[in-house]
Tab-separated table of C-alpha atoms in Angstrom:
chain	number	residue	atom	x	y	z
A	1	MET	CA	124.541	106.604	68.021
A	2	THR	CA	120.931	107.387	69.111
A	3	ALA	CA	117.797	107.375	67.369
A	4	VAL	CA	117.326	111.150	67.893
A	5	SER	CA	119.659	114.055	69.115
A	6	LYS	CA	117.317	116.921	69.933
A	7	VAL	CA	114.147	116.311	71.725
A	8	ALA	CA	111.343	118.166	73.282
A	9	ILE	CA	109.399	116.800	76.300
A	10	VAL	CA	106.377	118.615	77.403
A	11	GLY	CA	105.665	117.997	81.208
A	12	SER	CA	107.938	118.254	84.141
A	13	GLY	CA	106.272	115.219	85.887
A	14	ILE	CA	107.620	112.265	87.005
A	15	ALA	CA	107.470	110.345	83.831
A	16	GLY	CA	108.986	113.543	81.707
A	17	LEU	CA	111.611	114.415	84.146
A	18	ALA	CA	112.489	110.734	83.801
A	19	ALA	CA	112.383	110.488	80.107
A	20	ALA	CA	114.601	113.670	80.205
A	21	ILE	CA	117.132	112.138	82.887
A	22	GLN	CA	117.609	109.174	80.608
A	23	LEU	CA	117.854	111.007	77.220
A	24	SER	CA	120.092	113.912	78.516
A	25	LYS	CA	122.833	111.405	79.876
A	26	ALA	CA	122.993	109.583	76.509
A	27	GLY	CA	124.241	112.977	74.944
A	28	VAL	CA	120.463	114.111	73.650
A	29	HIS	CA	119.897	117.965	73.783
A	30	VAL	CA	116.487	117.845	76.074
A	31	ASP	CA	114.516	120.702	76.688
A	32	VAL	CA	111.637	120.557	78.852
A	33	PHE	CA	108.521	122.765	78.570
A	34	GLU	CA	106.348	123.125	81.844
A	35	ALA	CA	103.176	125.401	81.683
A	36	LYS	CA	103.146	125.943	85.351
A	37	PRO	CA	105.237	129.040	86.510
A	38	GLU	CA	107.316	126.560	88.996
A	39	LEU	CA	107.659	122.958	89.960
A	40	THR	CA	104.599	121.581	91.807
A	41	ALA	CA	103.476	118.288	93.023
A	42	LEU	CA	99.699	117.969	93.289
A	43	GLY	CA	98.742	115.734	96.505
A	44	SER	CA	100.444	115.024	99.548
A	45	GLY	CA	102.218	111.825	99.315
A	46	ILE	CA	102.811	108.822	96.792
A	47	SER	CA	103.263	105.065	96.825
A	48	LEU	CA	105.873	103.664	95.114
A	49	GLN	CA	106.352	99.901	94.532
A	50	GLY	CA	109.518	98.198	93.561
A	51	ASN	CA	109.262	98.480	90.059
A	52	ALA	CA	109.152	102.361	90.290
A	53	LEU	CA	112.249	102.093	92.498
A	54	ARG	CA	113.955	99.897	90.177
A	55	VAL	CA	113.828	102.635	87.404
A	56	PHE	CA	115.192	105.206	89.987
A	57	ASP	CA	118.104	103.230	90.365
A	58	ALA	CA	118.670	103.393	86.028
A	59	LEU	CA	118.345	107.153	86.293
A	60	GLY	CA	120.889	107.419	89.224
A	61	ALA	CA	118.197	108.984	91.836
A	62	TRP	CA	117.644	106.020	93.762
A	63	ASP	CA	120.010	106.941	96.732
A	64	ASP	CA	118.416	110.258	97.183
A	65	ILE	CA	115.225	108.996	96.780
A	66	ARG	CA	115.750	106.241	99.204
A	67	ALA	CA	117.213	108.935	101.881
A	68	ALA	CA	114.035	111.044	101.416
A	69	GLY	CA	111.265	108.448	101.657
A	70	PHE	CA	110.135	105.589	103.743
A	71	ALA	CA	110.727	102.025	102.691
A	72	PHE	CA	108.540	99.065	103.717
A	73	GLU	CA	107.756	95.321	103.197
A	74	GLY	CA	104.304	94.090	102.753
A	75	LEU	CA	100.373	95.502	102.761
A	76	THR	CA	97.991	95.240	105.815
A	77	LEU	CA	94.647	95.062	105.616
A	78	ARG	CA	92.407	96.394	108.244
A	79	ALA	CA	88.470	96.126	109.070
A	80	PRO	CA	86.734	99.246	110.364
A	81	GLY	CA	85.489	99.469	114.048
A	82	PRO	CA	87.454	101.076	117.141
A	83	ASP	CA	89.976	98.299	117.414
A	84	ALA	CA	90.899	98.278	113.577
A	85	PRO	CA	91.266	94.608	113.532
A	86	VAL	CA	93.718	93.239	111.003
A	87	VAL	CA	92.321	90.815	108.594
A	88	ALA	CA	95.051	90.069	106.377
A	89	GLU	CA	98.837	90.648	106.166
A	90	LEU	CA	99.618	90.363	102.501
A	91	PRO	CA	103.255	88.997	101.744
A	92	ASP	CA	106.086	90.968	100.281
A	93	VAL	CA	106.329	90.729	96.311
A	94	LYS	CA	109.368	92.644	95.457
A	95	THR	CA	108.267	93.892	91.803
A	96	GLY	CA	111.622	95.587	91.555
A	97	GLY	CA	113.568	92.610	92.704
A	98	PRO	CA	115.589	91.679	95.651
A	99	ASP	CA	117.975	94.665	95.615
A	100	TYR	CA	114.858	97.256	96.631
A	101	PRO	CA	112.091	97.205	99.449
A	102	ALA	CA	108.563	96.072	97.955
A	103	GLY	CA	107.639	99.851	98.726
A	104	MET	CA	108.189	103.288	99.861
A	105	GLY	CA	106.287	106.188	100.446
A	106	MET	CA	107.435	109.621	100.182
A	107	PRO	CA	106.087	113.330	99.813
A	108	ARG	CA	105.438	113.909	96.132
A	109	ALA	CA	107.181	117.575	96.386
A	110	GLU	CA	110.291	115.872	97.544
A	111	LEU	CA	110.228	113.371	95.037
A	112	ALA	CA	109.318	116.239	92.386
A	113	ARG	CA	112.565	118.132	93.808
A	114	ILE	CA	114.954	115.276	93.538
A	115	LEU	CA	113.731	114.406	89.637
A	116	LEU	CA	114.473	117.877	88.894
A	117	ALA	CA	117.809	118.140	90.573
A	118	HIS	CA	119.155	115.271	88.670
A	119	ALA	CA	117.492	116.497	85.331
A	120	GLU	CA	119.466	119.691	85.615
A	121	ARG	CA	122.608	118.127	86.705
A	122	ALA	CA	122.300	115.981	83.660
A	123	GLY	CA	122.064	118.884	81.149
A	124	VAL	CA	118.214	119.142	80.663
A	125	THR	CA	116.910	122.588	80.306
A	126	VAL	CA	113.819	122.982	81.892
A	127	HIS	CA	111.654	126.039	80.776
A	128	PHE	CA	108.570	126.828	83.414
A	129	GLY	CA	105.615	128.954	82.548
A	130	VAL	CA	105.780	127.907	78.930
A	131	ARG	CA	102.507	126.669	77.336
A	132	VAL	CA	102.877	124.776	74.180
A	133	THR	CA	100.389	125.900	71.471
A	134	ALA	CA	101.157	124.013	67.999
A	135	LEU	CA	103.105	121.216	66.534
A	136	GLU	CA	103.755	120.341	62.947
A	137	GLN	CA	105.589	117.717	61.598
A	138	SER	CA	107.568	116.568	58.534
A	139	ASP	CA	109.114	113.284	57.708
A	140	ALA	CA	112.216	114.479	59.569
A	141	SER	CA	111.348	116.741	61.980
A	142	VAL	CA	108.897	118.229	64.607
A	143	GLU	CA	108.247	121.769	64.875
A	144	LEU	CA	106.906	123.161	68.399
A	145	SER	CA	105.455	126.545	68.956
A	146	VAL	CA	105.453	127.955	72.448
A	147	GLU	CA	104.061	130.950	73.529
A	148	GLY	CA	105.947	134.427	73.016
A	149	ALA	CA	108.666	132.465	71.136
A	150	ASP	CA	109.716	131.732	68.022
A	151	ALA	CA	109.072	127.430	66.598
A	152	ARG	CA	111.698	125.167	67.599
A	153	ARG	CA	112.485	122.229	65.490
A	154	TYR	CA	113.313	119.039	67.273
A	155	ASP	CA	113.572	115.246	66.097
A	156	LEU	CA	110.953	113.936	68.823
A	157	VAL	CA	108.227	115.573	70.559
A	158	ILE	CA	107.335	113.302	74.011
A	159	GLY	CA	103.971	114.574	75.449
A	160	ALA	CA	104.329	113.816	79.390
A	161	ASP	CA	101.638	116.322	80.249
A	162	GLY	CA	99.342	114.593	81.900
A	163	LEU	CA	95.664	113.709	82.160
A	164	ASN	CA	94.371	116.835	80.235
A	165	SER	CA	97.308	116.502	77.555
A	166	THR	CA	97.909	119.221	75.442
A	167	VAL	CA	100.153	117.109	73.215
A	168	ARG	CA	97.738	114.432	72.964
A	169	GLU	CA	94.895	116.947	71.675
A	170	LEU	CA	97.533	118.219	69.139
A	171	ILE	CA	98.460	115.062	67.596
A	172	GLY	CA	94.750	114.455	67.009
A	173	ILE	CA	93.953	111.579	69.710
A	174	ASP	CA	90.525	112.108	71.511
A	175	VAL	CA	90.744	109.751	74.035
A	176	LYS	CA	90.320	111.265	77.369
A	177	PRO	CA	90.108	110.373	81.409
A	178	GLN	CA	86.442	109.301	82.411
A	179	PRO	CA	85.445	109.269	86.173
A	180	THR	CA	85.231	105.749	87.748
A	181	GLY	CA	82.373	107.114	90.057
A	182	MET	CA	84.579	107.290	93.236
A	183	GLY	CA	86.488	110.378	94.899
A	184	ILE	CA	89.374	110.664	97.448
A	185	TRP	CA	90.154	112.650	100.193
A	186	ARG	CA	93.776	113.153	101.239
A	187	THR	CA	95.554	114.831	104.039
A	188	PHE	CA	99.122	115.061	105.371
A	189	VAL	CA	100.222	114.129	108.647
A	190	SER	CA	102.502	113.200	111.270
A	191	ARG	CA	103.447	109.347	111.918
A	192	PRO	CA	102.764	107.631	114.801
A	193	ALA	CA	105.700	104.674	115.756
A	194	GLU	CA	103.378	102.120	115.110
A	195	VAL	CA	102.584	102.982	111.118
A	196	GLN	CA	105.512	101.203	109.521
A	197	ARG	CA	103.663	100.224	105.976
A	198	SER	CA	101.005	100.963	103.863
A	199	GLU	CA	97.628	99.830	105.479
A	200	LEU	CA	93.951	99.578	103.818
A	201	TYR	CA	90.692	99.377	105.520
A	202	TYR	CA	87.736	97.900	103.513
A	203	GLY	CA	84.264	98.661	104.279
A	204	GLY	CA	82.424	101.198	106.796
A	205	PRO	CA	81.114	104.439	105.708
A	206	VAL	CA	83.516	104.959	102.861
A	207	TYR	CA	84.747	102.335	100.269
A	208	ILE	CA	88.486	102.445	101.331
A	209	ALA	CA	90.512	104.105	104.164
A	210	GLY	CA	94.305	103.878	104.353
A	211	TYR	CA	97.630	105.645	104.944
A	212	THR	CA	101.292	105.019	103.755
A	213	PRO	CA	104.340	106.099	105.694
A	214	THR	CA	106.331	109.238	103.679
A	215	GLY	CA	108.993	109.369	106.033
A	216	GLU	CA	110.242	109.288	109.710
A	217	ASP	CA	107.799	111.986	110.912
A	218	SER	CA	105.377	112.077	107.977
A	219	MET	CA	102.602	110.236	106.384
A	220	TYR	CA	99.910	110.682	103.963
A	221	ALA	CA	95.964	109.355	104.587
A	222	PHE	CA	93.101	109.178	102.565
A	223	LEU	CA	89.426	108.162	102.089
A	224	VAL	CA	87.856	106.936	99.216
A	225	GLU	CA	84.214	107.664	98.786
A	226	GLU	CA	81.279	107.863	96.017
A	227	ALA	CA	82.478	110.763	93.890
A	228	GLN	CA	80.722	113.889	94.525
A	229	ASP	CA	80.808	117.862	93.669
A	230	ARG	CA	83.145	118.915	96.189
A	231	SER	CA	84.720	121.988	94.328
A	232	ARG	CA	82.878	124.661	96.250
A	233	VAL	CA	84.005	123.097	99.534
A	234	SER	CA	85.877	125.672	101.882
A	235	ASP	CA	89.107	124.451	103.738
A	236	GLU	CA	87.219	124.017	106.907
A	237	GLU	CA	84.629	122.534	105.582
A	238	ALA	CA	86.934	119.899	103.862
A	239	THR	CA	88.666	119.124	107.368
A	240	ARG	CA	85.054	118.490	108.817
A	241	ILE	CA	83.973	116.336	106.027
A	242	MET	CA	87.026	113.836	106.455
A	243	LEU	CA	86.835	114.169	110.084
A	244	ALA	CA	83.315	112.546	109.931
A	245	GLU	CA	84.073	110.112	107.565
A	246	SER	CA	87.040	108.510	109.453
A	247	ARG	CA	84.963	108.417	112.750
A	248	ALA	CA	84.477	104.754	112.007
A	249	TYR	CA	88.178	103.593	111.583
A	250	GLY	CA	90.151	103.307	114.936
A	251	GLY	CA	93.879	102.503	115.402
A	252	PRO	CA	95.852	104.720	113.626
A	253	TRP	CA	93.213	107.037	112.700
A	254	ASN	CA	92.665	108.314	116.076
A	255	HIS	CA	96.071	109.884	115.510
A	256	ILE	CA	95.379	111.205	111.917
A	257	ARG	CA	91.961	112.835	113.378
A	258	ALA	CA	94.019	114.655	116.020
A	259	ASP	CA	96.366	116.186	113.114
A	260	LEU	CA	93.227	117.281	111.384
A	261	GLU	CA	91.773	119.085	114.304
A	262	ARG	CA	95.155	120.717	114.716
A	263	GLY	CA	95.180	122.124	110.936
A	264	ALA	CA	95.743	119.453	108.787
A	265	ARG	CA	94.662	120.479	105.009
A	266	ALA	CA	92.115	117.899	103.437
A	267	HIS	CA	92.073	117.703	99.579
A	268	TYR	CA	89.827	116.179	97.129
A	269	THR	CA	90.001	115.011	93.633
A	270	TRP	CA	88.312	112.057	91.580
A	271	PHE	CA	89.357	109.148	90.072
A	272	THR	CA	89.803	108.644	86.555
A	273	HIS	CA	90.689	105.938	84.153
A	274	HIS	CA	91.671	105.545	80.277
A	275	ILE	CA	94.035	104.168	78.060
A	276	VAL	CA	94.910	105.091	74.491
A	277	PRO	CA	94.900	101.946	72.154
A	278	ALA	CA	98.199	101.686	69.773
A	279	PRO	CA	99.730	103.910	68.541
A	280	TRP	CA	100.614	106.108	71.306
A	281	ASN	CA	102.693	108.017	69.001
A	282	ARG	CA	101.631	109.903	65.618
A	283	GLY	CA	104.884	110.394	63.304
A	284	ARG	CA	107.586	111.894	65.717
A	285	ALA	CA	105.415	113.040	68.431
A	286	VAL	CA	104.539	110.340	71.389
A	287	ILE	CA	102.531	110.408	74.629
A	288	ILE	CA	103.646	108.619	77.728
A	289	GLY	CA	102.674	108.285	81.221
A	290	ASP	CA	99.109	109.812	82.376
A	291	ALA	CA	98.522	111.483	78.925
A	292	ALA	CA	98.579	107.766	77.335
A	293	HIS	CA	97.019	105.920	80.291
A	294	SER	CA	95.301	106.708	83.931
A	295	CYS	CA	93.967	104.475	86.487
A	296	PRO	CA	92.822	104.617	90.085
A	297	PRO	CA	95.846	104.349	92.635
A	298	THR	CA	93.776	101.797	94.297
A	299	ILE	CA	96.973	99.486	93.390
A	300	ALA	CA	99.519	102.084	93.484
A	301	GLN	CA	100.739	101.544	90.199
A	302	GLY	CA	99.905	104.582	88.244
A	303	ALA	CA	103.736	106.497	88.899
A	304	ALA	CA	105.266	103.393	88.339
A	305	GLN	CA	103.740	102.767	84.809
A	306	GLY	CA	104.635	106.308	83.863
A	307	LEU	CA	108.419	105.828	84.812
A	308	GLU	CA	108.312	102.318	82.786
A	309	ASP	CA	106.740	104.464	79.673
A	310	ALA	CA	109.942	106.522	79.804
A	311	PHE	CA	112.716	103.906	80.599
A	312	VAL	CA	111.090	101.891	77.542
A	313	LEU	CA	111.060	104.697	75.338
A	314	THR	CA	114.414	106.286	76.225
A	315	GLN	CA	116.183	102.605	76.100
A	316	LEU	CA	114.795	102.191	72.788
A	317	LEU	CA	115.467	105.701	71.758
A	318	THR	CA	119.285	105.128	72.878
A	319	SER	CA	119.992	102.105	71.447
A	320	ARG	CA	118.990	102.287	67.999
A	321	ASP	CA	120.145	104.357	65.069
A	322	GLU	CA	116.837	105.574	63.649
A	323	LEU	CA	113.493	106.652	64.782
A	324	ASP	CA	111.667	104.026	62.559
A	325	GLN	CA	108.573	101.952	62.788
A	326	ASP	CA	110.223	98.875	64.196
A	327	LEU	CA	111.060	101.111	67.187
A	328	TRP	CA	107.513	102.211	67.606
A	329	ASP	CA	106.146	98.830	67.027
A	330	GLU	CA	108.871	97.578	70.111
A	331	PHE	CA	107.652	100.328	72.413
A	332	HIS	CA	103.911	99.295	71.970
A	333	ALA	CA	104.352	95.668	72.437
A	334	ARG	CA	106.616	96.215	75.664
A	335	ARG	CA	104.149	99.137	77.264
A	336	LEU	CA	100.397	98.452	76.177
A	337	PRO	CA	99.665	95.116	77.314
A	338	ARG	CA	101.026	95.829	80.887
A	339	ALA	CA	99.759	99.396	81.224
A	340	GLN	CA	96.474	97.709	80.128
A	341	ALA	CA	96.792	95.201	82.861
A	342	VAL	CA	97.251	97.617	85.285
A	343	VAL	CA	94.335	99.822	84.586
A	344	ASP	CA	91.710	97.067	84.220
A	345	ALA	CA	92.752	95.525	87.733
A	346	SER	CA	92.532	98.998	89.234
A	347	VAL	CA	89.527	99.963	87.910
A	348	GLN	CA	88.036	96.142	88.502
A	349	LEU	CA	88.860	96.760	92.188
A	350	GLY	CA	87.321	100.137	93.012
A	351	GLN	CA	84.087	98.522	90.867
A	352	TRP	CA	83.937	95.668	93.414
A	353	GLN	CA	83.663	98.412	96.026
A	354	ILE	CA	80.955	100.230	94.336
A	355	ASP	CA	78.760	97.063	93.469
A	356	GLY	CA	79.363	95.951	97.079
A	357	ASP	CA	80.592	92.616	95.956
A	358	ARG	CA	81.684	91.303	99.536
A	359	ASP	CA	82.992	88.180	98.011
A	360	ALA	CA	85.747	89.713	95.417
A	361	ASP	CA	89.328	89.074	96.685
A	362	ALA	CA	90.934	92.507	96.921
A	363	GLY	CA	93.854	91.230	98.338
A	364	GLY	CA	94.353	88.418	96.014
A	365	LEU	CA	93.731	90.854	92.558
A	366	ILE	CA	96.740	93.134	94.390
A	367	PHE	CA	99.042	90.547	94.834
A	368	GLY	CA	98.571	88.939	91.369
A	369	ILE	CA	99.411	92.112	89.918
A	370	ALA	CA	102.043	92.814	92.007
A	371	GLN	CA	103.665	89.261	91.012
A	372	LYS	CA	102.980	90.569	87.258
A	373	MET	CA	104.979	93.884	87.703
A	374	ALA	CA	107.868	91.856	89.250
A	375	GLN	CA	108.975	91.372	85.640
A	376	PRO	CA	110.913	93.976	84.228
A	377	ALA	CA	109.043	96.048	81.780
């Protein structure tokens, strides 16, 4: 028995597809509704720590993801300057346990493709180009309305529809992401052989510079600056800005600049943060992932926390006979403190940079939160 037999998931991102896969494998009928007309993945690359990889293994997707990504151990911290001197080599923390690498980078689009393939193979029906417009509940079910179709009835609706969640709004939660004061330039480039793991540079003209290998021939690079309105910047101007802001950083940044000059595109977004206090559900509708919490990518745990939301929720739904308050209480007890710790640490690390706190132990904070994530969710 499972606590639910028919579930709607709004959003086809990482958390939504992870929840869909697990539920469908347990025999639950799952419909995924995605507003975009096709599968998309914003950004260039993604950093995944061991606790995320552990969830992918539970989904049955780990072999495909391992083959498509670039696994590595540890983290290097460098200083600005033409020689890019190494100032620290942080020890490995295998947050997923000994069976998984400490970290992995991969193209976001490839991760999205793999998860969608596994969802469809598990029997999930994914509806693209469909906007959810209303949600009405009774004690026994949820009626979900979408554009251009009659309302459908489900035992549970999971809102995994991102920062600007429609489900969050429909169930009356008014917490929204807030800017942290930082913005990030990202680009997707070729990988020089010397880049074997994530490396971060603190100091110089921007708050943080860094890069993560995503494959044998690829990596993504980024610069974190004071948040600015870059909405009207052309593609050519974006490249020029990223080139200019990276001049203080040597080492592999010379290779990154060469790719930018050859046409690699730069993209810009702001950092945000929020966390919805318990409960994340209203009756038979619940939000997970970025709909429930978001954090700057300063400790690379955003996607991992959404995956853990999906894993814990589906574990409870498929091991219980009833969707009752005890289930919700356990879900929030397992997820809220952990997500709160990640959001707090991510924001704190960024605030140290904004405040110019040179005495702050950035490496210690990263290492400390990684140790906490080594315990299963």
